[in-house]
Tab-separated table of C-alpha atoms in Angstrom:
chain	number	residue	atom	x	y	z
A	1	MET	CA	-49.934	38.925	-24.471
A	2	LYS	CA	-53.969	39.306	-23.845
A	3	ALA	CA	-53.526	42.937	-23.409
A	4	LEU	CA	-52.080	43.164	-26.633
A	5	LEU	CA	-54.922	41.615	-28.346
A	6	VAL	CA	-57.465	43.886	-26.441
A	7	LEU	CA	-55.680	46.692	-27.946
A	8	LEU	CA	-55.888	45.769	-31.388
A	9	VAL	CA	-59.881	45.845	-30.698
A	10	THR	CA	-59.815	49.161	-28.751
A	11	PHE	CA	-57.319	51.018	-30.470
A	12	GLY	CA	-59.858	53.014	-31.849
A	13	SER	CA	-60.879	54.431	-28.222
A	14	ILE	CA	-56.825	54.724	-27.365
A	15	HIS	CA	-57.117	58.257	-26.937
A	16	LYS	CA	-59.384	58.020	-24.063
A	17	LEU	CA	-57.852	55.678	-21.546
A	18	LYS	CA	-56.028	56.500	-18.903
A	19	GLY	CA	-56.902	60.094	-19.021
A	20	GLN	CA	-54.587	60.513	-21.795
A	21	HIS	CA	-55.976	62.675	-24.914
A	22	LEU	CA	-54.620	62.082	-28.663
A	23	THR	CA	-55.488	63.163	-31.683
A	24	SER	CA	-56.266	61.516	-34.638
A	25	ASP	CA	-53.182	63.185	-36.252
A	26	GLU	CA	-50.880	62.218	-33.245
A	27	LEU	CA	-52.276	58.921	-33.346
A	28	PHE	CA	-51.791	58.130	-37.025
A	29	GLY	CA	-48.039	60.026	-36.438
A	30	LYS	CA	-47.314	56.900	-34.202
A	31	ILE	CA	-47.681	54.639	-36.849
A	32	ILE	CA	-44.078	53.202	-38.164
A	33	ALA	CA	-43.068	51.498	-41.422
A	34	LEU	CA	-41.097	48.683	-41.718
A	35	ARG	CA	-39.197	48.025	-45.283
A	36	ASP	CA	-36.718	46.067	-46.776
A	37	HIS	CA	-35.667	46.439	-50.611
A	38	LYS	CA	-39.091	44.163	-51.610
A	39	ILE	CA	-41.691	44.335	-48.762
A	40	ALA	CA	-43.579	47.061	-46.772
A	41	GLY	CA	-45.613	47.417	-43.782
A	42	THR	CA	-46.951	49.300	-41.137
A	43	GLY	CA	-46.962	49.039	-37.640
A	44	PHE	CA	-46.491	50.874	-34.243
A	45	ILE	CA	-44.675	50.747	-30.811
A	46	LEU	CA	-45.964	49.890	-27.482
A	47	SER	CA	-43.778	51.287	-24.489
A	48	SER	CA	-43.092	51.004	-21.152
A	49	ASP	CA	-41.129	52.098	-18.322
A	50	SER	CA	-38.800	48.707	-19.002
A	51	SER	CA	-39.837	47.249	-22.132
A	52	MET	CA	-40.299	48.283	-26.131
A	53	TYR	CA	-42.377	45.876	-28.554
A	54	LEU	CA	-42.682	46.197	-32.257
A	55	ILE	CA	-46.406	45.299	-32.927
A	56	THR	CA	-47.312	44.722	-36.903
A	57	ALA	CA	-48.531	42.528	-39.339
A	58	LYS	CA	-47.396	38.400	-39.340
A	59	HIS	CA	-47.229	38.802	-43.268
A	60	VAL	CA	-45.245	41.336	-42.972
A	61	MET	CA	-42.549	39.887	-40.630
A	62	GLU	CA	-42.527	36.428	-42.442
A	63	ARG	CA	-41.488	37.640	-45.616
A	64	ILE	CA	-39.608	40.750	-44.499
A	65	THR	CA	-35.359	40.066	-44.964
A	66	LEU	CA	-34.467	40.930	-41.082
A	67	ASP	CA	-30.746	41.538	-42.416
A	68	SER	CA	-32.083	44.907	-44.905
A	69	ALA	CA	-35.133	45.534	-43.033
A	70	LYS	CA	-35.259	49.256	-41.757
A	71	ILE	CA	-37.982	50.636	-39.232
A	72	TYR	CA	-39.140	54.193	-40.316
A	73	VAL	CA	-40.114	56.375	-37.251
A	74	ARG	CA	-41.286	59.871	-37.696
A	75	ASP	CA	-39.554	62.991	-35.952
A	76	ASN	CA	-42.979	65.069	-35.707
A	77	GLU	CA	-40.291	68.273	-34.920
A	78	LEU	CA	-38.288	67.997	-37.871
A	79	LYS	CA	-40.927	67.025	-39.933
A	80	ILE	CA	-38.737	63.896	-41.298
A	81	ALA	CA	-38.784	60.039	-41.033
A	82	ASN	CA	-35.653	58.744	-39.188
A	83	HIS	CA	-34.776	54.942	-40.151
A	84	TYR	CA	-32.958	52.284	-38.192
A	85	PHE	CA	-32.194	48.578	-39.371
A	86	LEU	CA	-34.138	46.243	-37.555
A	87	LYS	CA	-31.487	43.793	-36.799
A	88	SER	CA	-29.935	46.993	-34.728
A	89	LEU	CA	-32.759	46.772	-32.147
A	90	ILE	CA	-32.631	43.038	-31.103
A	91	LYS	CA	-30.629	41.256	-29.566
A	92	ARG	CA	-30.293	37.864	-31.825
A	93	GLU	CA	-32.430	36.017	-34.059
A	94	PRO	CA	-35.890	36.746	-32.625
A	95	ASN	CA	-38.432	34.602	-31.537
A	96	ARG	CA	-41.143	35.482	-33.366
A	97	ARG	CA	-44.008	35.463	-31.876
A	98	HIS	CA	-47.686	35.034	-33.364
A	99	ASN	CA	-50.909	33.949	-33.441
A	100	GLU	CA	-51.864	31.187	-35.512
A	101	ASN	CA	-55.189	32.099	-35.889
A	102	SER	CA	-54.931	35.824	-36.437
A	103	ASP	CA	-52.085	38.338	-38.213
A	104	PHE	CA	-50.920	39.725	-35.202
A	105	PHE	CA	-47.008	39.777	-34.755
A	106	ILE	CA	-45.158	41.368	-31.819
A	107	ILE	CA	-41.531	41.719	-31.192
A	108	GLN	CA	-38.884	43.107	-28.112
A	109	LEU	CA	-36.711	45.989	-28.990
A	110	PHE	CA	-33.505	46.841	-27.255
A	111	PRO	CA	-32.218	50.611	-28.884
A	112	PRO	CA	-28.897	50.491	-29.044
A	113	ASP	CA	-28.315	54.103	-27.271
A	114	SER	CA	-30.199	56.563	-25.316
A	115	GLY	CA	-30.621	58.888	-28.772
A	116	VAL	CA	-32.375	55.831	-30.431
A	117	LYS	CA	-34.147	54.793	-27.615
A	118	ALA	CA	-35.828	58.617	-27.196
A	119	GLN	CA	-36.547	58.305	-30.753
A	120	LEU	CA	-38.553	55.180	-30.745
A	121	LEU	CA	-40.219	56.469	-27.182
A	122	ASN	CA	-41.462	59.271	-29.179
A	123	SER	CA	-43.288	57.407	-31.543
A	124	SER	CA	-44.210	55.021	-29.064
A	125	LEU	CA	-47.757	54.449	-27.576
A	126	ASP	CA	-47.467	53.845	-23.882
A	127	PHE	CA	-48.821	50.260	-22.461
A	128	GLY	CA	-50.855	52.474	-19.853
A	129	MET	CA	-53.262	53.367	-22.694
A	130	VAL	CA	-53.968	49.448	-23.329
A	131	ALA	CA	-57.628	48.954	-22.198
A	132	LEU	CA	-57.139	45.523	-19.905
A	133	ASN	CA	-60.972	44.610	-20.338
A	134	ARG	CA	-62.929	43.015	-23.154
A	135	THR	CA	-66.440	45.671	-22.702
A	136	ALA	CA	-67.796	46.679	-25.982
A	137	LEU	CA	-67.033	49.704	-27.781
A	138	PRO	CA	-69.617	52.619	-27.670
A	139	ARG	CA	-71.109	53.326	-31.018
A	140	ASN	CA	-69.456	56.652	-31.369
A	141	VAL	CA	-66.489	55.585	-31.097
A	142	ASN	CA	-63.977	55.447	-34.251
A	143	PHE	CA	-62.284	52.623	-34.947
A	144	ILE	CA	-58.597	51.777	-35.981
A	145	ALA	CA	-57.527	48.313	-36.537
């Protein structure tokens, strides 16, 4: 959890970590949308070899209707957004994790098949790009939160 909180602070420098480089357009292409019949928000997906997590705002998840909520991810090759019901990506009623002192929310995703998993992985940021230290950002780094 500490690493994820540090990510929010260092998201602007993520393209320089671990030797991987993403342009601003590529980075913005990783943003996903969450929407139900009345609430909309954004977030992103973090993935590792074995796990995938949706990171978004607590105020979005507190008001969203789980049965009708969808995640929209970009397919950059086809220039479209695919959508998946959030409920189909979680195993049960989520153990909604958040920090009481912030507007941060995390939930583990379990794609139902390899096609959905591939699409979500294509739209995700790798855990290897997360800064694990608390060093200050240099002044010349663009910052995204």
